[in-house]
Short mmCIF file of N, CA and C and ligand atoms in Angstrom, two decimals:
data_model
loop_
_atom_site.label_atom_id
_atom_site.label_comp_id
_atom_site.label_asym_id
_atom_site.label_seq_id
_atom_site.Cartn_x
_atom_site.Cartn_y
_atom_site.Cartn_z
N MET A 1 1.68 -30.33 50.01
CA MET A 1 0.36 -30.67 50.57
C MET A 1 0.36 -32.09 51.12
N SER A 2 -0.08 -32.26 52.33
CA SER A 2 -0.04 -33.61 52.89
C SER A 2 -1.34 -34.38 52.63
N ARG A 3 -2.44 -33.63 52.36
CA ARG A 3 -3.72 -34.29 52.04
C ARG A 3 -4.39 -33.58 50.89
N ILE A 4 -5.05 -34.34 50.01
CA ILE A 4 -5.83 -33.72 48.94
C ILE A 4 -7.20 -34.40 48.86
N LYS A 5 -8.18 -33.67 48.32
CA LYS A 5 -9.49 -34.28 48.10
C LYS A 5 -9.69 -34.36 46.59
N VAL A 6 -10.04 -35.54 46.10
CA VAL A 6 -10.28 -35.73 44.66
C VAL A 6 -11.67 -36.34 44.53
N HIS A 7 -12.54 -35.63 43.82
CA HIS A 7 -13.97 -36.00 43.80
C HIS A 7 -14.44 -36.22 45.24
N ASP A 8 -14.92 -37.42 45.53
CA ASP A 8 -15.50 -37.70 46.86
C ASP A 8 -14.50 -38.31 47.83
N LYS A 9 -13.22 -38.47 47.43
CA LYS A 9 -12.29 -39.23 48.28
C LYS A 9 -11.10 -38.40 48.77
N GLU A 10 -10.62 -38.79 49.95
CA GLU A 10 -9.44 -38.14 50.55
C GLU A 10 -8.20 -38.97 50.24
N PHE A 11 -7.11 -38.28 49.97
CA PHE A 11 -5.82 -38.96 49.70
C PHE A 11 -4.75 -38.31 50.56
N GLU A 12 -3.78 -39.13 51.00
CA GLU A 12 -2.67 -38.58 51.79
C GLU A 12 -1.35 -38.77 51.05
N LEU A 13 -0.41 -37.87 51.33
CA LEU A 13 0.90 -37.92 50.67
C LEU A 13 1.55 -39.29 50.93
N TYR A 14 2.06 -39.90 49.85
CA TYR A 14 2.60 -41.25 49.98
C TYR A 14 4.05 -41.33 49.49
N ILE A 15 4.29 -40.89 48.24
CA ILE A 15 5.67 -40.88 47.72
C ILE A 15 5.97 -39.47 47.20
N PRO A 16 6.91 -38.76 47.85
CA PRO A 16 7.22 -37.41 47.39
C PRO A 16 7.98 -37.41 46.06
N GLN A 17 7.86 -36.30 45.37
CA GLN A 17 8.41 -36.14 44.02
C GLN A 17 9.89 -36.53 43.93
N ASP A 18 10.71 -36.10 44.90
CA ASP A 18 12.15 -36.37 44.77
C ASP A 18 12.44 -37.87 44.82
N GLN A 19 11.65 -38.60 45.60
CA GLN A 19 11.83 -40.05 45.68
C GLN A 19 11.41 -40.73 44.36
N ILE A 20 10.32 -40.24 43.78
CA ILE A 20 9.85 -40.79 42.50
C ILE A 20 10.92 -40.54 41.43
N GLU A 21 11.43 -39.33 41.42
CA GLU A 21 12.40 -38.96 40.39
C GLU A 21 13.70 -39.76 40.52
N ARG A 22 14.10 -40.05 41.75
CA ARG A 22 15.30 -40.88 41.95
C ARG A 22 15.07 -42.29 41.40
N ALA A 23 13.87 -42.83 41.65
CA ALA A 23 13.55 -44.19 41.17
C ALA A 23 13.51 -44.21 39.64
N ILE A 24 12.99 -43.14 39.04
CA ILE A 24 12.90 -43.08 37.58
C ILE A 24 14.30 -42.96 36.96
N LYS A 25 15.15 -42.19 37.60
CA LYS A 25 16.53 -42.03 37.10
C LYS A 25 17.23 -43.39 37.06
N LYS A 26 17.00 -44.20 38.09
CA LYS A 26 17.60 -45.54 38.17
C LYS A 26 17.10 -46.41 37.00
N VAL A 27 15.80 -46.33 36.71
CA VAL A 27 15.24 -47.07 35.57
C VAL A 27 15.87 -46.59 34.27
N ALA A 28 16.01 -45.26 34.12
CA ALA A 28 16.60 -44.70 32.90
C ALA A 28 18.03 -45.19 32.70
N ASP A 29 18.78 -45.27 33.79
CA ASP A 29 20.17 -45.73 33.70
C ASP A 29 20.22 -47.20 33.28
N GLU A 30 19.33 -48.02 33.84
CA GLU A 30 19.29 -49.45 33.48
C GLU A 30 18.94 -49.61 31.99
N ILE A 31 17.94 -48.85 31.56
CA ILE A 31 17.52 -48.93 30.15
C ILE A 31 18.65 -48.47 29.24
N SER A 32 19.28 -47.36 29.58
CA SER A 32 20.36 -46.83 28.73
C SER A 32 21.48 -47.85 28.59
N PHE A 33 21.77 -48.55 29.70
CA PHE A 33 22.84 -49.54 29.68
C PHE A 33 22.45 -50.74 28.84
N GLU A 34 21.24 -51.27 29.06
CA GLU A 34 20.86 -52.52 28.41
C GLU A 34 20.40 -52.36 26.95
N MET A 35 19.86 -51.21 26.62
CA MET A 35 19.26 -51.05 25.29
C MET A 35 20.17 -50.29 24.32
N ALA A 36 21.33 -49.90 24.76
CA ALA A 36 22.26 -49.19 23.87
C ALA A 36 22.58 -50.03 22.65
N GLY A 37 22.53 -49.42 21.46
CA GLY A 37 22.86 -50.11 20.22
C GLY A 37 21.72 -50.94 19.65
N LYS A 38 20.57 -51.00 20.33
CA LYS A 38 19.43 -51.82 19.86
C LYS A 38 18.36 -50.96 19.17
N ASN A 39 18.55 -49.67 19.12
CA ASN A 39 17.57 -48.74 18.54
C ASN A 39 16.13 -49.10 18.92
N PRO A 40 15.82 -49.14 20.22
CA PRO A 40 14.47 -49.56 20.62
C PRO A 40 13.38 -48.56 20.23
N LEU A 41 12.18 -49.09 20.10
CA LEU A 41 10.99 -48.24 19.95
C LEU A 41 10.26 -48.27 21.28
N PHE A 42 10.22 -47.12 21.95
CA PHE A 42 9.49 -47.01 23.22
C PHE A 42 8.04 -46.66 22.91
N LEU A 43 7.12 -47.42 23.47
CA LEU A 43 5.70 -47.12 23.31
C LEU A 43 5.15 -46.69 24.66
N ILE A 44 4.82 -45.43 24.76
CA ILE A 44 4.30 -44.87 26.02
C ILE A 44 2.80 -45.10 26.06
N VAL A 45 2.35 -45.76 27.12
CA VAL A 45 0.94 -46.09 27.23
C VAL A 45 0.22 -44.92 27.91
N LEU A 46 -0.56 -44.20 27.11
CA LEU A 46 -1.31 -43.03 27.62
C LEU A 46 -2.60 -43.49 28.29
N ASN A 47 -3.22 -42.72 29.17
CA ASN A 47 -2.78 -41.39 29.55
C ASN A 47 -1.80 -41.41 30.73
N GLY A 48 -1.91 -42.43 31.57
CA GLY A 48 -1.25 -42.39 32.88
C GLY A 48 0.25 -42.24 32.85
N ALA A 49 0.92 -42.73 31.78
CA ALA A 49 2.38 -42.77 31.78
C ALA A 49 3.03 -41.47 31.29
N PHE A 50 2.22 -40.44 31.02
CA PHE A 50 2.82 -39.25 30.39
C PHE A 50 3.87 -38.59 31.29
N MET A 51 3.62 -38.54 32.59
CA MET A 51 4.57 -37.82 33.47
C MET A 51 5.81 -38.68 33.75
N PHE A 52 5.59 -39.97 33.92
CA PHE A 52 6.71 -40.92 34.07
C PHE A 52 7.61 -40.82 32.85
N ALA A 53 7.00 -40.84 31.65
CA ALA A 53 7.78 -40.83 30.41
C ALA A 53 8.56 -39.52 30.28
N ALA A 54 7.92 -38.41 30.61
CA ALA A 54 8.60 -37.11 30.48
C ALA A 54 9.85 -37.07 31.36
N GLU A 55 9.74 -37.62 32.56
CA GLU A 55 10.88 -37.65 33.48
C GLU A 55 11.92 -38.67 33.01
N LEU A 56 11.43 -39.85 32.59
CA LEU A 56 12.32 -40.94 32.18
C LEU A 56 13.23 -40.52 31.03
N PHE A 57 12.62 -39.91 30.01
CA PHE A 57 13.39 -39.66 28.78
C PHE A 57 14.34 -38.47 28.88
N LYS A 58 14.27 -37.72 30.00
CA LYS A 58 15.32 -36.72 30.25
C LYS A 58 16.65 -37.43 30.50
N HIS A 59 16.57 -38.70 30.93
CA HIS A 59 17.78 -39.42 31.36
C HIS A 59 18.14 -40.62 30.49
N VAL A 60 17.29 -40.96 29.51
CA VAL A 60 17.63 -42.08 28.61
C VAL A 60 18.46 -41.50 27.47
N ASN A 61 19.75 -41.84 27.46
CA ASN A 61 20.67 -41.14 26.55
C ASN A 61 21.19 -42.06 25.46
N ILE A 62 20.27 -42.83 24.83
CA ILE A 62 20.67 -43.73 23.73
C ILE A 62 19.84 -43.40 22.49
N GLU A 63 20.28 -43.90 21.36
CA GLU A 63 19.52 -43.72 20.12
C GLU A 63 18.25 -44.55 20.22
N CYS A 64 17.10 -43.93 19.98
CA CYS A 64 15.83 -44.65 20.13
C CYS A 64 14.72 -43.87 19.44
N GLU A 65 13.55 -44.52 19.34
CA GLU A 65 12.34 -43.83 18.87
C GLU A 65 11.31 -43.89 19.98
N ILE A 66 10.47 -42.86 20.03
CA ILE A 66 9.44 -42.78 21.08
C ILE A 66 8.10 -42.52 20.42
N SER A 67 7.11 -43.35 20.77
CA SER A 67 5.77 -43.12 20.25
C SER A 67 4.75 -43.39 21.35
N PHE A 68 3.49 -43.17 21.04
CA PHE A 68 2.45 -43.21 22.07
C PHE A 68 1.30 -44.12 21.63
N VAL A 69 0.80 -44.90 22.57
CA VAL A 69 -0.39 -45.72 22.30
C VAL A 69 -1.37 -45.48 23.44
N LYS A 70 -2.57 -45.97 23.22
CA LYS A 70 -3.58 -45.79 24.26
C LYS A 70 -4.33 -47.10 24.44
N LEU A 71 -4.71 -47.36 25.65
CA LEU A 71 -5.41 -48.61 25.97
C LEU A 71 -5.86 -48.48 27.41
N SER A 72 -7.12 -48.66 27.63
CA SER A 72 -7.59 -48.41 28.99
C SER A 72 -8.43 -49.57 29.51
N SER A 73 -8.24 -49.90 30.78
CA SER A 73 -9.06 -50.96 31.38
C SER A 73 -9.60 -50.52 32.72
N TYR A 74 -9.56 -49.24 32.97
CA TYR A 74 -9.74 -48.78 34.33
C TYR A 74 -10.80 -47.72 34.47
N SER A 75 -11.64 -47.85 35.45
CA SER A 75 -12.61 -46.82 35.75
C SER A 75 -12.92 -46.88 37.23
N GLY A 76 -12.74 -45.79 37.95
CA GLY A 76 -12.97 -45.78 39.39
C GLY A 76 -11.72 -46.18 40.14
N THR A 77 -11.88 -46.88 41.26
CA THR A 77 -10.73 -47.16 42.13
C THR A 77 -10.36 -48.64 42.21
N SER A 78 -10.92 -49.47 41.35
CA SER A 78 -10.44 -50.86 41.32
C SER A 78 -10.31 -51.32 39.88
N SER A 79 -9.28 -52.11 39.62
CA SER A 79 -9.00 -52.53 38.25
C SER A 79 -10.12 -53.46 37.77
N THR A 80 -10.63 -53.20 36.57
CA THR A 80 -11.67 -54.07 36.03
C THR A 80 -11.03 -55.10 35.11
N ALA A 81 -11.77 -56.14 34.78
CA ALA A 81 -11.21 -57.20 33.93
C ALA A 81 -11.39 -56.89 32.45
N VAL A 82 -11.93 -55.73 32.12
CA VAL A 82 -12.19 -55.41 30.72
C VAL A 82 -10.95 -54.79 30.09
N VAL A 83 -10.44 -55.42 29.04
CA VAL A 83 -9.32 -54.83 28.31
C VAL A 83 -9.83 -54.34 26.97
N ARG A 84 -9.56 -53.08 26.66
CA ARG A 84 -10.03 -52.53 25.38
C ARG A 84 -8.93 -52.58 24.34
N GLU A 85 -9.24 -52.06 23.18
CA GLU A 85 -8.30 -52.12 22.05
C GLU A 85 -7.06 -51.25 22.25
N LEU A 86 -5.98 -51.69 21.62
CA LEU A 86 -4.76 -50.88 21.55
C LEU A 86 -4.95 -49.92 20.38
N ILE A 87 -4.89 -48.62 20.64
CA ILE A 87 -5.09 -47.66 19.54
C ILE A 87 -3.89 -46.72 19.41
N GLY A 88 -3.76 -46.15 18.22
CA GLY A 88 -2.76 -45.12 18.00
C GLY A 88 -1.38 -45.61 17.61
N LEU A 89 -1.25 -46.92 17.37
CA LEU A 89 0.07 -47.45 17.00
C LEU A 89 0.38 -47.02 15.56
N ASP A 90 1.31 -46.08 15.40
CA ASP A 90 1.59 -45.53 14.07
C ASP A 90 3.00 -45.88 13.57
N HIS A 91 3.67 -46.82 14.25
CA HIS A 91 4.97 -47.30 13.80
C HIS A 91 4.84 -48.78 13.50
N SER A 92 5.64 -49.28 12.57
CA SER A 92 5.71 -50.72 12.39
C SER A 92 6.54 -51.30 13.53
N VAL A 93 6.03 -52.36 14.14
CA VAL A 93 6.78 -52.97 15.25
C VAL A 93 7.51 -54.24 14.80
N ALA A 94 7.26 -54.65 13.55
CA ALA A 94 7.85 -55.90 13.07
C ALA A 94 9.37 -55.85 13.18
N ASN A 95 9.90 -56.88 13.83
CA ASN A 95 11.36 -57.02 13.97
C ASN A 95 12.03 -55.93 14.81
N ARG A 96 11.24 -55.21 15.61
CA ARG A 96 11.80 -54.14 16.45
C ARG A 96 11.91 -54.57 17.90
N GLU A 97 12.86 -53.99 18.60
CA GLU A 97 12.97 -54.12 20.06
C GLU A 97 12.00 -53.09 20.65
N ILE A 98 10.97 -53.58 21.32
CA ILE A 98 9.94 -52.68 21.86
C ILE A 98 10.10 -52.59 23.38
N VAL A 99 9.95 -51.38 23.90
CA VAL A 99 9.86 -51.22 25.36
C VAL A 99 8.55 -50.50 25.65
N LEU A 100 7.63 -51.18 26.33
CA LEU A 100 6.37 -50.57 26.73
C LEU A 100 6.61 -49.76 28.00
N VAL A 101 6.13 -48.52 28.01
CA VAL A 101 6.33 -47.64 29.15
C VAL A 101 4.97 -47.40 29.81
N GLU A 102 4.81 -47.95 31.02
CA GLU A 102 3.50 -47.95 31.69
C GLU A 102 3.61 -47.24 33.04
N ASP A 103 2.51 -46.64 33.48
CA ASP A 103 2.51 -45.97 34.78
C ASP A 103 2.54 -46.94 35.95
N ILE A 104 1.64 -47.94 35.89
CA ILE A 104 1.52 -48.86 37.02
C ILE A 104 1.03 -50.22 36.53
N ILE A 105 1.59 -51.27 37.07
CA ILE A 105 1.10 -52.61 36.77
C ILE A 105 0.45 -53.17 38.03
N ASP A 106 -0.81 -53.52 37.86
CA ASP A 106 -1.64 -53.99 38.97
C ASP A 106 -1.85 -55.50 38.76
N THR A 107 -2.94 -55.92 38.16
CA THR A 107 -3.12 -57.35 37.89
C THR A 107 -2.19 -57.82 36.77
N GLY A 108 -1.83 -56.90 35.87
CA GLY A 108 -0.98 -57.25 34.73
C GLY A 108 -1.76 -57.61 33.48
N LEU A 109 -3.07 -57.66 33.62
CA LEU A 109 -3.92 -58.06 32.49
C LEU A 109 -3.75 -57.13 31.28
N THR A 110 -3.71 -55.84 31.54
CA THR A 110 -3.58 -54.86 30.45
C THR A 110 -2.27 -55.07 29.69
N MET A 111 -1.20 -55.26 30.44
CA MET A 111 0.11 -55.46 29.81
C MET A 111 0.17 -56.78 29.04
N ARG A 112 -0.41 -57.82 29.63
CA ARG A 112 -0.43 -59.14 28.97
C ARG A 112 -1.07 -59.01 27.58
N TYR A 113 -2.21 -58.32 27.55
CA TYR A 113 -2.92 -58.11 26.30
C TYR A 113 -2.03 -57.34 25.31
N THR A 114 -1.39 -56.30 25.79
CA THR A 114 -0.59 -55.44 24.91
C THR A 114 0.64 -56.19 24.39
N ILE A 115 1.28 -56.95 25.25
CA ILE A 115 2.46 -57.74 24.84
C ILE A 115 2.04 -58.74 23.75
N ASP A 116 0.93 -59.46 23.99
CA ASP A 116 0.45 -60.45 23.02
C ASP A 116 0.17 -59.80 21.67
N LYS A 117 -0.46 -58.65 21.73
CA LYS A 117 -0.81 -57.92 20.50
C LYS A 117 0.47 -57.56 19.72
N LEU A 118 1.48 -57.06 20.41
CA LEU A 118 2.73 -56.65 19.75
C LEU A 118 3.49 -57.87 19.21
N LYS A 119 3.39 -58.99 19.92
CA LYS A 119 4.06 -60.20 19.43
C LYS A 119 3.37 -60.70 18.16
N LYS A 120 2.04 -60.59 18.12
CA LYS A 120 1.31 -60.97 16.90
C LYS A 120 1.71 -60.08 15.72
N LEU A 121 2.08 -58.85 16.03
CA LEU A 121 2.54 -57.93 14.98
C LEU A 121 4.02 -58.11 14.68
N GLU A 122 4.58 -59.20 15.22
CA GLU A 122 5.94 -59.66 14.92
C GLU A 122 7.06 -58.79 15.48
N ALA A 123 6.78 -58.18 16.65
CA ALA A 123 7.87 -57.49 17.35
C ALA A 123 8.95 -58.52 17.66
N LYS A 124 10.20 -58.08 17.58
CA LYS A 124 11.32 -59.00 17.83
C LYS A 124 11.37 -59.38 19.32
N ASN A 125 11.16 -58.36 20.16
CA ASN A 125 11.24 -58.55 21.61
C ASN A 125 10.39 -57.46 22.25
N VAL A 126 9.67 -57.80 23.30
CA VAL A 126 8.85 -56.80 23.99
C VAL A 126 9.27 -56.75 25.46
N ARG A 127 9.80 -55.61 25.87
CA ARG A 127 10.14 -55.42 27.29
C ARG A 127 9.15 -54.47 27.91
N VAL A 128 9.14 -54.45 29.24
CA VAL A 128 8.18 -53.63 29.96
C VAL A 128 8.92 -52.77 30.99
N ALA A 129 8.62 -51.47 30.97
CA ALA A 129 9.13 -50.56 32.00
C ALA A 129 7.94 -49.93 32.70
N THR A 130 7.88 -50.08 34.01
CA THR A 130 6.77 -49.47 34.75
C THR A 130 7.29 -48.63 35.90
N MET A 131 6.62 -47.50 36.12
CA MET A 131 7.02 -46.64 37.26
C MET A 131 6.70 -47.35 38.57
N LEU A 132 5.52 -47.97 38.64
CA LEU A 132 5.08 -48.62 39.89
C LEU A 132 4.57 -50.02 39.60
N PHE A 133 4.74 -50.89 40.57
CA PHE A 133 4.31 -52.28 40.43
C PHE A 133 3.69 -52.73 41.75
N LYS A 134 2.50 -53.37 41.64
CA LYS A 134 1.83 -53.91 42.84
C LYS A 134 2.00 -55.43 42.82
N PRO A 135 3.08 -55.96 43.42
CA PRO A 135 3.34 -57.41 43.32
C PRO A 135 2.22 -58.26 43.90
N ASN A 136 1.53 -57.75 44.92
CA ASN A 136 0.48 -58.57 45.55
C ASN A 136 -0.80 -58.66 44.72
N ALA A 137 -0.91 -57.81 43.70
CA ALA A 137 -2.09 -57.84 42.83
C ALA A 137 -1.81 -58.58 41.52
N PHE A 138 -0.52 -58.81 41.24
CA PHE A 138 -0.09 -59.33 39.94
C PHE A 138 -0.56 -60.77 39.73
N LYS A 139 -1.26 -61.02 38.61
CA LYS A 139 -1.80 -62.36 38.35
C LYS A 139 -1.16 -63.02 37.13
N GLU A 140 -0.20 -62.34 36.52
CA GLU A 140 0.40 -62.85 35.29
C GLU A 140 1.79 -63.40 35.57
N SER A 141 2.47 -63.86 34.49
CA SER A 141 3.80 -64.42 34.72
C SER A 141 4.87 -63.80 33.82
N PHE A 142 4.48 -62.81 33.00
CA PHE A 142 5.50 -62.22 32.12
C PHE A 142 6.50 -61.43 32.96
N PRO A 143 7.76 -61.37 32.50
CA PRO A 143 8.76 -60.62 33.27
C PRO A 143 8.55 -59.11 33.14
N ILE A 144 8.78 -58.41 34.23
CA ILE A 144 8.74 -56.94 34.17
C ILE A 144 10.19 -56.49 34.27
N ASP A 145 10.70 -55.97 33.16
CA ASP A 145 12.14 -55.74 33.03
C ASP A 145 12.64 -54.57 33.85
N TYR A 146 11.84 -53.49 33.92
CA TYR A 146 12.29 -52.29 34.62
C TYR A 146 11.16 -51.79 35.53
N ILE A 147 11.47 -51.70 36.84
CA ILE A 147 10.46 -51.28 37.82
C ILE A 147 11.01 -50.11 38.62
N GLY A 148 10.25 -49.01 38.67
CA GLY A 148 10.65 -47.87 39.49
C GLY A 148 10.53 -48.21 40.97
N MET A 149 9.32 -48.53 41.39
CA MET A 149 9.07 -48.88 42.81
C MET A 149 7.98 -49.92 42.92
N GLU A 150 8.10 -50.78 43.92
CA GLU A 150 7.02 -51.72 44.25
C GLU A 150 6.20 -51.10 45.37
N ILE A 151 4.87 -51.23 45.26
CA ILE A 151 3.99 -50.67 46.30
C ILE A 151 2.93 -51.69 46.69
N PRO A 152 2.33 -51.54 47.87
CA PRO A 152 1.23 -52.43 48.26
C PRO A 152 -0.03 -52.14 47.44
N ASN A 153 -1.11 -52.87 47.74
CA ASN A 153 -2.32 -52.76 46.91
C ASN A 153 -3.21 -51.56 47.21
N ASP A 154 -2.65 -50.42 47.57
CA ASP A 154 -3.47 -49.24 47.82
C ASP A 154 -3.76 -48.52 46.50
N PHE A 155 -4.88 -47.84 46.45
CA PHE A 155 -5.20 -47.03 45.27
C PHE A 155 -4.49 -45.69 45.40
N ILE A 156 -3.75 -45.33 44.36
CA ILE A 156 -2.95 -44.10 44.41
C ILE A 156 -3.26 -43.17 43.23
N VAL A 157 -2.95 -41.90 43.44
CA VAL A 157 -3.11 -40.89 42.37
C VAL A 157 -1.90 -39.97 42.36
N GLY A 158 -1.81 -39.18 41.30
CA GLY A 158 -0.73 -38.19 41.18
C GLY A 158 0.36 -38.68 40.24
N PHE A 159 1.24 -37.79 39.83
CA PHE A 159 2.34 -38.09 38.90
C PHE A 159 1.80 -38.84 37.68
N GLY A 160 0.70 -38.36 37.13
CA GLY A 160 0.10 -38.96 35.93
C GLY A 160 -1.08 -39.85 36.19
N LEU A 161 -1.17 -40.39 37.41
CA LEU A 161 -2.26 -41.33 37.72
C LEU A 161 -3.51 -40.59 38.19
N ASP A 162 -4.66 -41.05 37.74
CA ASP A 162 -5.90 -40.32 38.00
C ASP A 162 -6.88 -41.08 38.90
N TYR A 163 -7.83 -40.32 39.42
CA TYR A 163 -9.05 -40.90 39.95
C TYR A 163 -10.18 -40.26 39.14
N ASN A 164 -10.80 -41.04 38.28
CA ASN A 164 -11.81 -40.53 37.34
C ASN A 164 -11.36 -39.23 36.68
N GLU A 165 -10.17 -39.29 36.10
CA GLU A 165 -9.56 -38.23 35.28
C GLU A 165 -9.03 -37.04 36.07
N HIS A 166 -9.18 -37.02 37.37
CA HIS A 166 -8.61 -35.92 38.16
C HIS A 166 -7.32 -36.37 38.85
N ALA A 167 -6.50 -35.39 39.25
CA ALA A 167 -5.30 -35.58 40.08
C ALA A 167 -4.06 -36.04 39.32
N ARG A 168 -4.15 -36.14 37.99
CA ARG A 168 -2.96 -36.54 37.21
C ARG A 168 -1.84 -35.53 37.35
N ASN A 169 -2.21 -34.27 37.59
CA ASN A 169 -1.25 -33.16 37.57
C ASN A 169 -0.42 -33.01 38.83
N TYR A 170 -0.71 -33.74 39.90
CA TYR A 170 0.09 -33.57 41.13
C TYR A 170 1.49 -34.16 40.95
N PRO A 171 2.53 -33.43 41.40
CA PRO A 171 3.90 -33.93 41.22
C PRO A 171 4.31 -34.99 42.24
N ASP A 172 3.50 -35.18 43.29
CA ASP A 172 3.76 -36.24 44.28
C ASP A 172 2.71 -37.33 44.10
N ILE A 173 2.95 -38.50 44.72
CA ILE A 173 1.95 -39.58 44.67
C ILE A 173 1.22 -39.64 46.02
N TYR A 174 -0.10 -39.78 45.94
CA TYR A 174 -0.96 -39.81 47.12
C TYR A 174 -1.66 -41.16 47.18
N LYS A 175 -1.92 -41.63 48.40
CA LYS A 175 -2.71 -42.87 48.50
C LYS A 175 -4.04 -42.59 49.19
N ILE A 176 -5.01 -43.41 48.83
CA ILE A 176 -6.37 -43.20 49.34
C ILE A 176 -6.41 -43.41 50.85
N VAL A 177 -7.18 -42.57 51.53
CA VAL A 177 -7.37 -42.73 52.97
C VAL A 177 -8.63 -43.55 53.15
N SER A 178 -8.49 -44.75 53.72
CA SER A 178 -9.68 -45.62 53.78
C SER A 178 -10.42 -45.45 55.11
P1 LIG B 1 -3.88 -53.92 35.34
O1 LIG B 1 -4.36 -54.36 34.00
O2 LIG B 1 -2.41 -54.18 35.56
O3 LIG B 1 -4.71 -54.52 36.44
O4 LIG B 1 -4.15 -52.39 35.45
C1 LIG B 1 -3.32 -51.47 34.87
C2 LIG B 1 -3.97 -50.11 34.81
O5 LIG B 1 -4.84 -49.91 35.92
C3 LIG B 1 -2.92 -49.04 34.93
O6 LIG B 1 -2.43 -48.66 33.67
C4 LIG B 1 -3.69 -47.90 35.58
O7 LIG B 1 -4.32 -47.14 34.60
C5 LIG B 1 -4.73 -48.60 36.41
N1 LIG B 1 -4.36 -48.67 37.84
C6 LIG B 1 -3.96 -49.76 38.54
N2 LIG B 1 -3.72 -49.46 39.84
C7 LIG B 1 -3.99 -48.13 39.95
C8 LIG B 1 -3.91 -47.19 41.06
O8 LIG B 1 -3.56 -47.51 42.21
N3 LIG B 1 -4.25 -45.91 40.78
C9 LIG B 1 -4.65 -45.49 39.55
N4 LIG B 1 -4.96 -44.20 39.41
N5 LIG B 1 -4.72 -46.33 38.49
C10 LIG B 1 -4.38 -47.64 38.69
#
């Protein structure tokens, strides 16, 4: 499908599935190489990262643990400055190598909050893996260790990303038609 309608907005095909999957495979290879022997704890940030994570972990071939957390700062089509609580953390992070698995980093505020929280809980090291990164929107300075693709500041949906909870299920990524 080259165009989709989600709620009141039109979206056009932007990144096809095979291109996304190639980018994710590259991230998985980098992680497998760098994190081997460190027994990392991957924390998948729900809901948006579920599809990225499912694809990523088909190719991460090292000893590791995988768990899920939730934290949301987003409603509608522009990132808000409100960061809510980190919930669902059911593993001890003290002295662990943590890799946060995120769908997209926009301003970086959400990740900054999450990294700080995990450091307060005495994580040994916190790395970040994101499927997509918007460098022109980024306002923070923490390093992003693993990036699938860099994209401009367009609002996108699909491959786990939603517009008011719809369109997460599309296997391709679509961008808003303005
Ligand atoms: P940040 O705190 O980095 O500004 O925002 C991160 C969160 O905003 C992401 O986890 C994601 O939920 C949401 N977000 C940022 N850009 C987009 C986008 O283009 N599309 C969608 N659907 N969500 C986005």
